[in-house]
């Protein structure tokens, strides 16, 4: 990653004077030792190393040197990294109340301060209930054929073209997210929402300077427009008094009542959470299948069998079909493990916490390292090998965390798996593809991605 990008990240993500002060003053209160580790350069810490190296190498070399709990200093804050399954459970589940989610203030402002990710307690529980209601299998069962139409349309538009897989998957994931969040209104307002959303996204990782002309300023403006469009959709729905089973319907229907602003923050937040994550995973799957022809053949055979059964009237995929794709599902699981697109998540200690004989001082960030857990030979033998068959046996408890764990774990995981399965069904039964240009490198942004977003050429099977 370039210097400028890392610099922006530092400024925009975590630098805050209170954070530094907490670090300095907590030193006097320490009784227990801090975990072992190195804090890197003053202030900048080890941020460069984290964002300029292969994350597998960065984390693995640290864990090898210091053990499964270690201290470091990244993105302007002192941190404790933890890499054992038990420790991750401790932070995310058992003692989750001691470790609150934490995000840079600029990100909160951009997504909306009342969005689910930023909260704990009653308000979070209420939102989570509404989000889960919209994304539970019973609700998303009804949109399988709509997702299928989006998948078919996307693939048809790539046929014969050189396409950037990640960019195309982002469009696909965005359209599915709109459908699940706004139902048919998502289609009606798609172009308006899309143009605002794309501007918002561009400024997400920029310097948080809200002056005319800056990316951040443009993003904040686009965010305002998004909220206005959502306000329009909400008021039309109120007038029509129809019941909707999508996420907006869930937010609007709740007896406890959310304000329009709370609804907008959460709609924008959920679309954000749904899009690049799912698109990255799909991009990795396309790569791994191309590199592993024997696995691709097994997937294609499984999907062909489902397609052949559908030669009668009922040609569309059903929820039951998607639950009958064990080989393809294991490919998804193995991709989630190997690619570990979210290498870690952030929490913050709300008080001084004793942990395995060490002190985690109040205010320090705590990072459960999903990637290390997924790449430890203790949990997954030959961890670098792409081998979906390893999931024929369930992984050991707390060792497979692609969707996190505990109260903030991913409520969209069923939808993510569904939309991936539906797209893979049509991709592997109708098309072949080849990767174009170098593809062995990895880009490390917020999500790990194949080099250049994986350009591919797609053609119809003969
Ligand atoms: C393969 C795709 C996806 C992956 C790998 C993924 C991963 C995750 C992870 C690891 C978390 C927990 C973060 C933490 O504990 O700090 C999370 C949270 C979340 N995800 Fe996903 N996600 C995916 C797709 C989706 C989709 C499709 C949706 C919505 C439709 C979604 C909505 C959310 C929301 C709202 C949260 C916050 C939950 C809370 O704070 O209570 N995600 N996701």
Coordinates of C-alpha atoms and ligand atoms in Angstrom, one line a residue:
X1 CA 0.0 0.0 0.0
X2 CA 1.3 3.5 -0.9
X3 CA 2.6 5.9 1.8
X4 CA -0.2 8.4 1.0
X5 CA -2.9 5.7 1.5
X6 CA -1.4 4.5 4.8
X7 CA -1.1 8.1 5.9
X8 CA -4.7 8.8 5.1
X9 CA -5.7 5.6 6.9
X10 CA -3.8 6.7 10.0
X11 CA -5.3 10.1 10.0
X12 CA -8.8 9.0 9.1
X13 CA -9.1 5.9 11.1
X14 CA -7.8 6.1 14.6
X15 CA -5.7 9.0 15.5
X16 CA -7.1 10.8 18.4
X17 CA -5.5 12.6 21.2
X18 CA -7.7 11.0 23.9
X19 CA -6.5 7.6 22.6
X20 CA -2.9 8.6 23.0
X21 CA -3.6 10.1 26.5
X22 CA -5.3 6.9 27.6
X23 CA -2.3 5.0 26.6
X24 CA 0.1 7.3 28.5
X25 CA -2.0 7.5 31.7
X26 CA -2.9 3.9 31.9
X27 CA 0.8 3.1 32.4
X28 CA 0.7 4.4 36.0
X29 CA -2.2 2.2 36.9
X30 CA -0.7 -1.1 35.7
X31 CA -0.3 -3.9 38.2
X32 CA -0.3 -6.8 35.9
X33 CA 2.2 -6.9 33.0
X34 CA 1.1 -5.9 29.5
X35 CA 1.2 -8.7 26.9
X36 CA 4.6 -9.1 25.1
X37 CA 5.1 -7.4 21.8
X38 CA 6.5 -4.4 20.1
X39 CA 4.9 -1.0 19.7
X40 CA 6.9 0.0 16.6
X41 CA 7.6 3.7 15.8
X42 CA 6.3 6.5 18.0
X43 CA 2.7 7.3 17.1
X44 CA 2.7 5.5 13.7
X45 CA 3.5 2.2 15.5
X46 CA 3.4 -0.8 13.1
X47 CA 0.8 0.4 10.7
X48 CA 3.1 0.4 7.7
X49 CA 4.1 -3.2 8.3
X50 CA 0.5 -4.2 8.7
X51 CA -0.6 -2.6 5.4
X52 CA 2.5 -3.3 3.3
X53 CA 3.0 -7.0 4.0
X54 CA 1.0 -10.1 3.3
X55 CA -1.2 -10.2 6.4
X56 CA -0.5 -13.9 6.7
X57 CA 3.2 -13.1 7.2
X58 CA 2.6 -10.1 9.4
X59 CA 0.4 -11.8 11.9
X60 CA 2.1 -15.2 11.8
X61 CA 5.5 -13.8 12.4
X62 CA 4.2 -11.8 15.4
X63 CA 2.4 -14.8 16.9
X64 CA 5.4 -17.0 16.4
X65 CA 7.6 -14.4 18.2
X66 CA 5.3 -13.4 21.1
X67 CA 2.6 -16.0 21.4
X68 CA -1.2 -15.9 21.0
X69 CA -1.7 -12.6 22.9
X70 CA 0.5 -9.7 22.0
X71 CA 0.6 -6.0 22.1
X72 CA 1.2 -3.7 19.1
X73 CA 0.4 -0.2 18.0
X74 CA -1.5 0.4 14.8
X75 CA -3.6 3.1 13.2
X76 CA -2.7 5.5 16.0
X77 CA -3.8 3.3 19.0
X78 CA -2.3 0.8 21.3
X79 CA -3.7 -2.7 20.6
X80 CA -3.8 -6.2 21.9
X81 CA -4.0 -8.9 19.2
X82 CA -5.4 -12.3 20.2
X83 CA -5.2 -15.3 18.0
X84 CA -6.4 -18.4 19.9
X85 CA -10.0 -19.6 19.3
X86 CA -10.7 -19.5 23.1
X87 CA -9.5 -15.9 23.4
X88 CA -11.6 -14.8 20.5
X89 CA -14.7 -16.4 22.1
X90 CA -13.8 -14.6 25.3
X91 CA -13.7 -11.2 23.7
X92 CA -16.6 -11.6 21.3
X93 CA -19.0 -13.8 23.3
X94 CA -18.3 -14.7 27.0
X95 CA -17.1 -11.2 28.1
X96 CA -18.4 -9.2 25.2
X97 CA -19.8 -6.6 27.6
X98 CA -16.2 -5.6 28.4
X99 CA -15.2 -5.1 24.8
X100 CA -17.3 -2.6 22.8
X101 CA -17.2 -2.3 19.0
X102 CA -15.1 0.7 18.0
X103 CA -14.9 2.7 14.8
X104 CA -13.3 5.9 13.8
X105 CA -15.6 8.9 14.3
X106 CA -15.4 9.8 10.6
X107 CA -16.7 6.4 9.6
X108 CA -19.6 6.7 12.1
X109 CA -20.5 10.1 10.7
X110 CA -20.4 8.8 7.1
X111 CA -22.5 5.6 7.7
X112 CA -24.7 7.2 10.3
X113 CA -24.1 7.3 14.0
X114 CA -27.3 5.4 14.8
X115 CA -26.3 2.3 12.7
X116 CA -26.3 -1.1 14.4
X117 CA -22.5 -1.6 14.3
X118 CA -21.7 1.2 16.7
X119 CA -24.0 0.2 19.5
X120 CA -24.3 -2.1 22.5
X121 CA -27.2 -2.8 24.9
X122 CA -30.9 -2.4 24.4
X123 CA -30.8 -0.2 21.3
X124 CA -28.4 -2.7 19.6
X125 CA -30.6 -5.7 20.6
X126 CA -33.7 -4.0 19.2
X127 CA -32.0 -3.3 15.9
X128 CA -30.5 -6.8 15.7
X129 CA -34.0 -8.4 16.2
X130 CA -35.3 -6.3 13.3
X131 CA -32.4 -7.1 11.0
X132 CA -32.5 -10.8 11.9
X133 CA -36.2 -10.9 11.2
X134 CA -35.6 -9.6 7.6
X135 CA -32.7 -11.9 6.9
X136 CA -33.7 -15.2 8.5
X137 CA -34.3 -18.1 6.1
X138 CA -38.1 -17.8 6.4
X139 CA -37.9 -14.3 5.0
X140 CA -35.2 -14.7 2.3
X141 CA -36.8 -17.9 1.0
X142 CA -39.3 -15.6 -0.9
X143 CA -36.7 -13.8 -2.8
X144 CA -34.7 -16.7 -4.3
X145 CA -36.2 -16.2 -7.8
X146 CA -35.6 -12.4 -7.7
X147 CA -32.0 -13.0 -6.8
X148 CA -31.8 -15.5 -9.6
X149 CA -33.0 -13.0 -12.1
X150 CA -30.3 -10.5 -10.9
X151 CA -27.6 -13.3 -11.2
X152 CA -28.7 -14.3 -14.7
X153 CA -28.8 -10.7 -15.9
X154 CA -25.4 -10.0 -14.5
X155 CA -23.8 -13.0 -16.1
X156 CA -25.4 -12.4 -19.5
X157 CA -24.0 -8.8 -19.4
X158 CA -20.4 -10.2 -18.9
X159 CA -20.6 -12.8 -21.7
X160 CA -17.8 -12.3 -24.3
X161 CA -16.3 -9.4 -22.4
X162 CA -13.2 -8.8 -20.4
X163 CA -14.6 -7.9 -17.0
X164 CA -13.2 -6.9 -13.7
X165 CA -14.6 -9.6 -11.4
X166 CA -14.6 -7.6 -8.2
X167 CA -16.3 -4.6 -9.9
X168 CA -19.0 -6.8 -11.4
X169 CA -19.6 -8.7 -8.2
X170 CA -20.0 -5.4 -6.4
X171 CA -22.8 -4.5 -8.8
X172 CA -24.4 -7.9 -8.3
X173 CA -24.1 -7.7 -4.5
X174 CA -25.4 -4.1 -4.5
X175 CA -28.5 -5.1 -6.5
X176 CA -29.2 -8.1 -4.2
X177 CA -28.7 -5.9 -1.1
X178 CA -31.2 -3.3 -2.5
X179 CA -33.7 -6.1 -3.2
X180 CA -33.4 -7.5 0.3
X181 CA -33.5 -4.1 2.0
X182 CA -36.0 -2.2 -0.1
X183 CA -37.9 -4.9 -2.0
X184 CA -39.4 -3.7 -5.3
X185 CA -38.6 -0.1 -4.2
X186 CA -35.0 -1.0 -4.5
X187 CA -35.5 -1.6 -8.2
X188 CA -37.5 1.6 -8.6
X189 CA -34.9 3.8 -7.1
X190 CA -31.9 1.8 -8.0
X191 CA -30.1 4.3 -10.3
X192 CA -30.6 7.2 -7.9
X193 CA -29.4 5.2 -5.0
X194 CA -26.5 3.7 -6.9
X195 CA -25.1 7.0 -8.0
X196 CA -25.2 8.4 -4.4
X197 CA -23.8 5.2 -3.0
X198 CA -20.8 5.1 -5.3
X199 CA -19.9 8.7 -4.3
X200 CA -20.2 7.8 -0.7
X201 CA -18.0 4.8 -1.1
X202 CA -15.2 6.8 -2.9
X203 CA -14.8 9.1 0.1
X204 CA -15.1 6.4 2.8
X205 CA -11.3 5.9 3.1
X206 CA -10.4 9.5 2.4
X207 CA -9.0 12.1 4.8
X208 CA -11.9 13.2 7.0
X209 CA -11.7 16.9 5.9
X210 CA -15.1 18.3 5.3
X211 CA -14.3 21.1 3.0
X212 CA -15.8 21.8 -0.4
X213 CA -14.0 19.9 -3.1
X214 CA -12.7 17.1 -0.9
X215 CA -13.7 13.5 -1.4
X216 CA -15.0 13.4 2.2
X217 CA -17.2 16.5 1.6
X218 CA -18.6 14.9 -1.6
X219 CA -19.3 11.7 0.3
X220 CA -21.1 13.5 3.1
X221 CA -23.3 15.3 0.6
X222 CA -24.1 12.0 -1.2
X223 CA -25.0 10.5 2.2
X224 CA -27.4 13.3 2.8
X225 CA -29.0 12.7 -0.6
X226 CA -29.3 9.0 0.2
X227 CA -31.1 9.8 3.4
X228 CA -33.5 12.0 1.4
X229 CA -34.3 9.3 -1.1
X230 CA -34.9 6.9 1.7
X231 CA -37.1 9.5 3.4
X232 CA -39.2 9.6 0.2
X233 CA -39.5 5.8 0.1
X234 CA -40.5 5.7 3.8
X235 CA -43.2 8.4 3.4
X236 CA -44.7 6.7 0.3
X237 CA -44.8 3.4 2.3
X238 CA -46.5 5.1 5.2
X239 CA -49.2 6.5 2.9
X240 CA -49.8 3.2 1.2
X241 CA -50.0 1.3 4.5
X242 CA -48.8 -2.0 2.8
X243 CA -46.9 -4.6 4.8
X244 CA -43.5 -5.4 3.5
X245 CA -41.3 -8.3 4.5
X246 CA -38.0 -6.6 3.5
X247 CA -35.6 -4.9 5.9
X248 CA -37.2 -1.5 5.6
X249 CA -40.6 -3.1 6.4
X250 CA -39.0 -4.7 9.4
X251 CA -37.6 -1.3 10.6
X252 CA -40.9 0.5 9.9
X253 CA -43.2 -2.2 11.4
X254 CA -41.7 -2.4 14.8
X255 CA -43.9 -1.3 17.6
X256 CA -41.1 0.4 19.4
X257 CA -40.7 2.7 16.5
X258 CA -37.5 4.0 15.0
X259 CA -37.1 7.6 13.7
X260 CA -36.6 8.1 10.0
X261 CA -33.0 9.1 10.7
X262 CA -32.4 5.8 12.6
X263 CA -33.9 3.9 9.7
X264 CA -31.8 5.7 7.1
X265 CA -28.6 5.1 9.1
X266 CA -29.3 1.4 9.4
X267 CA -30.4 1.0 5.8
X268 CA -27.2 2.7 4.5
X269 CA -25.1 0.7 7.0
X270 CA -26.5 -2.7 6.1
X271 CA -26.1 -2.1 2.4
X272 CA -22.5 -1.1 3.1
X273 CA -21.9 -4.3 5.2
X274 CA -23.5 -6.5 2.5
X275 CA -21.8 -5.3 -0.6
X276 CA -17.9 -5.4 -0.7
X277 CA -17.8 -8.4 1.7
X278 CA -20.0 -10.6 -0.5
X279 CA -18.3 -9.3 -3.7
X280 CA -14.8 -10.1 -2.3
X281 CA -15.8 -13.6 -1.4
X282 CA -17.3 -14.2 -4.9
X283 CA -14.2 -12.9 -6.5
X284 CA -12.0 -15.3 -4.5
X285 CA -14.3 -18.2 -5.4
X286 CA -14.0 -17.4 -9.1
X287 CA -10.2 -17.4 -8.7
X288 CA -10.0 -20.6 -6.7
X289 CA -12.3 -22.5 -9.0
X290 CA -10.2 -21.4 -12.0
X291 CA -7.0 -22.6 -10.3
X292 CA -8.5 -25.9 -9.1
X293 CA -10.1 -27.6 -12.2
X294 CA -10.9 -30.8 -10.3
X295 CA -12.9 -28.8 -7.7
X296 CA -14.6 -26.8 -10.5
X297 CA -15.7 -30.0 -12.2
X298 CA -17.2 -31.4 -9.0
X299 CA -19.1 -28.1 -8.5
X300 CA -20.3 -28.1 -12.1
X301 CA -21.5 -31.7 -11.8
X302 CA -23.4 -30.9 -8.7
X303 CA -25.0 -27.9 -10.3
X304 CA -25.7 -29.6 -13.6
X305 CA -27.6 -32.3 -11.7
X306 CA -29.8 -29.7 -10.2
X307 CA -30.4 -28.0 -13.5
X308 CA -31.3 -31.3 -15.2
X309 CA -33.9 -32.0 -12.6
X310 CA -35.5 -28.7 -13.6
X311 CA -36.5 -29.6 -17.1
X312 CA -40.2 -29.4 -16.3
X313 CA -42.3 -26.2 -15.8
X314 CA -40.6 -25.3 -12.5
X315 CA -37.3 -24.0 -14.0
X316 CA -36.4 -21.5 -11.3
X317 CA -34.2 -22.3 -8.4
X318 CA -35.9 -22.8 -5.0
X319 CA -34.7 -22.4 -1.5
X320 CA -34.7 -26.2 -1.2
X321 CA -32.3 -26.4 -4.2
X322 CA -29.9 -24.1 -2.6
X323 CA -29.9 -26.4 0.5
X324 CA -29.0 -29.3 -1.7
X325 CA -25.6 -28.0 -2.8
X326 CA -23.1 -29.6 -0.3
X327 CA -20.1 -29.5 -2.6
X328 CA -20.6 -25.9 -3.6
X329 CA -21.3 -24.9 0.0
X330 CA -18.0 -26.4 1.1
X331 CA -16.2 -24.4 -1.6
X332 CA -17.8 -21.3 -0.1
X333 CA -16.6 -22.3 3.4
X334 CA -13.1 -23.1 2.2
X335 CA -12.9 -19.8 0.4
X336 CA -14.1 -17.9 3.5
X337 CA -11.4 -19.7 5.5
X338 CA -8.4 -19.3 3.0
X339 CA -9.2 -15.8 1.9
X340 CA -10.3 -14.6 5.4
X341 CA -11.4 -11.3 3.8
X342 CA -11.9 -9.7 7.2
X343 CA -8.5 -10.5 8.8
X344 CA -9.6 -9.2 12.1
X345 CA -12.2 -7.0 13.8
X346 CA -11.9 -4.2 16.4
X347 CA -13.1 -4.0 19.9
X348 CA -12.2 -1.6 22.7
X349 CA -11.7 -2.5 26.4
X350 CA -14.3 -0.6 28.4
X351 CA -12.3 -1.0 31.6
X352 CA -9.0 -2.5 32.7
X353 CA -9.4 -6.2 31.9
X354 CA -7.2 -9.1 33.2
X355 CA -6.6 -11.6 30.5
X356 CA -4.5 -14.8 30.7
X357 CA -2.3 -13.1 33.4
X358 CA -1.9 -9.9 31.4
X359 CA -3.5 -6.5 31.6
X360 CA -5.5 -5.1 28.8
X361 CA -5.8 -1.4 29.8
X362 CA -9.1 0.5 29.4
X363 CA -9.3 2.2 26.0
X364 CA -6.9 -0.2 24.3
X365 CA -8.1 -1.8 21.0
X366 CA -8.5 -5.5 21.0
X367 CA -8.2 -7.4 17.7
X368 CA -9.4 -11.0 17.4
X369 CA -7.3 -12.3 14.5
X370 CA -9.7 -14.3 12.4
X371 CA -7.1 -14.9 9.7
X372 CA -4.6 -16.5 12.2
X373 CA -7.3 -18.7 13.6
X374 CA -8.2 -19.8 10.1
X375 CA -4.6 -20.3 9.0
X376 CA -3.3 -22.2 12.1
X377 CA -2.3 -25.8 11.4
X378 CA -3.6 -26.7 14.8
X379 CA -7.1 -25.8 13.5
X380 CA -6.8 -26.6 9.8
X381 CA -4.0 -29.0 8.7
X382 CA -2.0 -27.7 5.7
X383 CA -3.8 -24.4 6.1
X384 CA -2.5 -22.8 2.9
X385 CA -4.0 -25.6 0.7
X386 CA -7.4 -24.9 -0.9
X387 CA -9.2 -28.1 0.0
X388 CA -13.0 -27.8 0.4
X389 CA -13.3 -31.5 1.4
X390 CA -11.9 -30.6 4.8
X391 CA -15.3 -29.2 5.6
X392 CA -16.8 -32.7 5.2
X393 CA -16.0 -32.8 9.0
X394 CA -17.2 -29.9 11.1
X395 CA -14.3 -27.6 12.3
X396 CA -13.4 -27.5 16.0
X397 CA -15.5 -25.1 18.0
X398 CA -14.7 -21.4 17.6
X399 CA -12.1 -22.1 14.9
X400 CA -14.2 -21.0 11.9
X401 CA -15.3 -17.4 12.3
X402 CA -15.8 -15.8 8.8
X403 CA -19.0 -14.2 10.1
X404 CA -17.6 -13.3 13.5
X405 CA -19.1 -14.6 16.7
X406 CA -21.4 -13.4 19.5
X407 CA -23.8 -10.4 19.7
X408 CA -22.3 -8.6 16.7
X409 CA -21.9 -11.6 14.4
X410 CA -23.1 -11.2 10.9
X411 CA -26.9 -11.3 10.6
X412 CA -26.6 -11.3 6.8
X413 CA -24.7 -14.6 6.6
X414 CA -27.7 -16.7 5.2
X415 CA -28.4 -14.1 2.5
X416 CA -24.7 -13.9 1.6
X417 CA -24.5 -17.7 1.2
X418 CA -27.7 -17.7 -0.8
X419 CA -26.7 -15.1 -3.3
X420 CA -23.3 -16.8 -3.8
X421 CA -24.9 -20.2 -4.4
X422 CA -27.4 -18.8 -6.9
X423 CA -24.7 -17.0 -8.9
X424 CA -22.4 -20.1 -8.8
X425 CA -25.2 -22.3 -10.1
X426 CA -25.5 -20.2 -13.3
X427 CA -21.8 -19.5 -13.6
X428 CA -20.7 -23.1 -13.5
X429 CA -23.6 -24.6 -15.5
X430 CA -23.5 -22.2 -18.4
X431 CA -20.1 -20.5 -18.6
X432 CA -16.4 -21.1 -18.7
X433 CA -13.9 -18.3 -17.8
X434 CA -10.2 -17.6 -17.9
X435 CA -8.2 -15.2 -15.8
X436 CA -6.5 -12.5 -17.7
X437 CA -3.2 -10.9 -16.7
X438 CA -1.3 -11.5 -13.5
X439 CA -3.5 -12.8 -10.7
X440 CA -1.2 -14.3 -8.0
X441 CA -0.8 -11.0 -6.1
X442 CA -3.2 -9.9 -3.3
X443 CA -4.5 -6.3 -2.7
X444 CA -4.8 -5.5 1.0
X445 CA -7.5 -2.9 1.5
X446 CA -10.2 -3.2 4.1
X447 CA -10.7 -6.6 2.5
X448 CA -8.1 -8.9 1.0
X449 CA -8.7 -9.1 -2.8
X450 CA -7.0 -10.8 -5.8
X451 CA -4.7 -8.6 -7.8
X452 CA -6.4 -5.9 -9.9
X453 CA -9.8 -7.2 -8.9
X454 CA -9.3 -10.3 -11.0
X455 CA -9.9 -9.5 -14.7
X456 CA -11.6 -12.5 -16.4
X457 CA -13.0 -13.4 -19.8
X458 CA -16.3 -15.2 -19.7
X459 CA -17.8 -17.2 -22.6
X460 CA -20.8 -19.5 -23.0
X461 CA -20.1 -23.3 -22.7
X462 CA -20.5 -25.0 -26.0
Ligands
LIG1 C1 -19.7 -13.2 2.7 C2 -20.1 -12.0 3.1 C3 -20.0 -11.4 4.4 C4 -19.1 -11.6 5.4 C5 -17.8 -12.4 5.2 C6 -19.5 -10.8 6.5 C7 -18.8 -10.8 7.7 C8 -19.2 -10.1 8.9 C9 -18.5 -10.1 10.1 C10 -17.2 -10.9 10.4 C11 -19.2 -9.4 11.0 C12 -18.9 -9.1 12.5 C13 -18.0 -8.0 12.7 C14 -17.6 -7.8 14.1 O1 -17.9 -8.6 15.0 O2 -17.0 -6.7 14.4 C15 -20.4 -8.9 10.3 C16 -21.3 -8.0 10.8 C17 -22.4 -7.6 10.1 N1 -22.8 -7.9 8.9 FE1 -21.8 -9.2 7.6 N2 -20.7 -10.3 6.3 C18 -21.1 -10.6 5.0 C19 -22.3 -10.3 4.4 C20 -23.3 -9.5 4.9 C21 -24.5 -9.3 4.3 C22 -25.0 -9.8 3.0 C23 -25.2 -8.5 5.2 C24 -26.6 -7.9 5.1 C25 -27.5 -8.2 4.2 C26 -24.4 -8.2 6.3 C27 -24.7 -7.4 7.4 C28 -24.0 -7.3 8.6 C29 -24.4 -6.4 9.7 C30 -25.6 -5.5 9.8 C31 -23.4 -6.6 10.7 C32 -23.3 -5.9 12.0 C33 -24.1 -6.8 13.1 C34 -24.0 -6.2 14.5 O3 -23.2 -5.2 14.8 O4 -24.9 -6.6 15.3 N3 -23.2 -8.9 6.2 N4 -20.3 -9.3 9.0

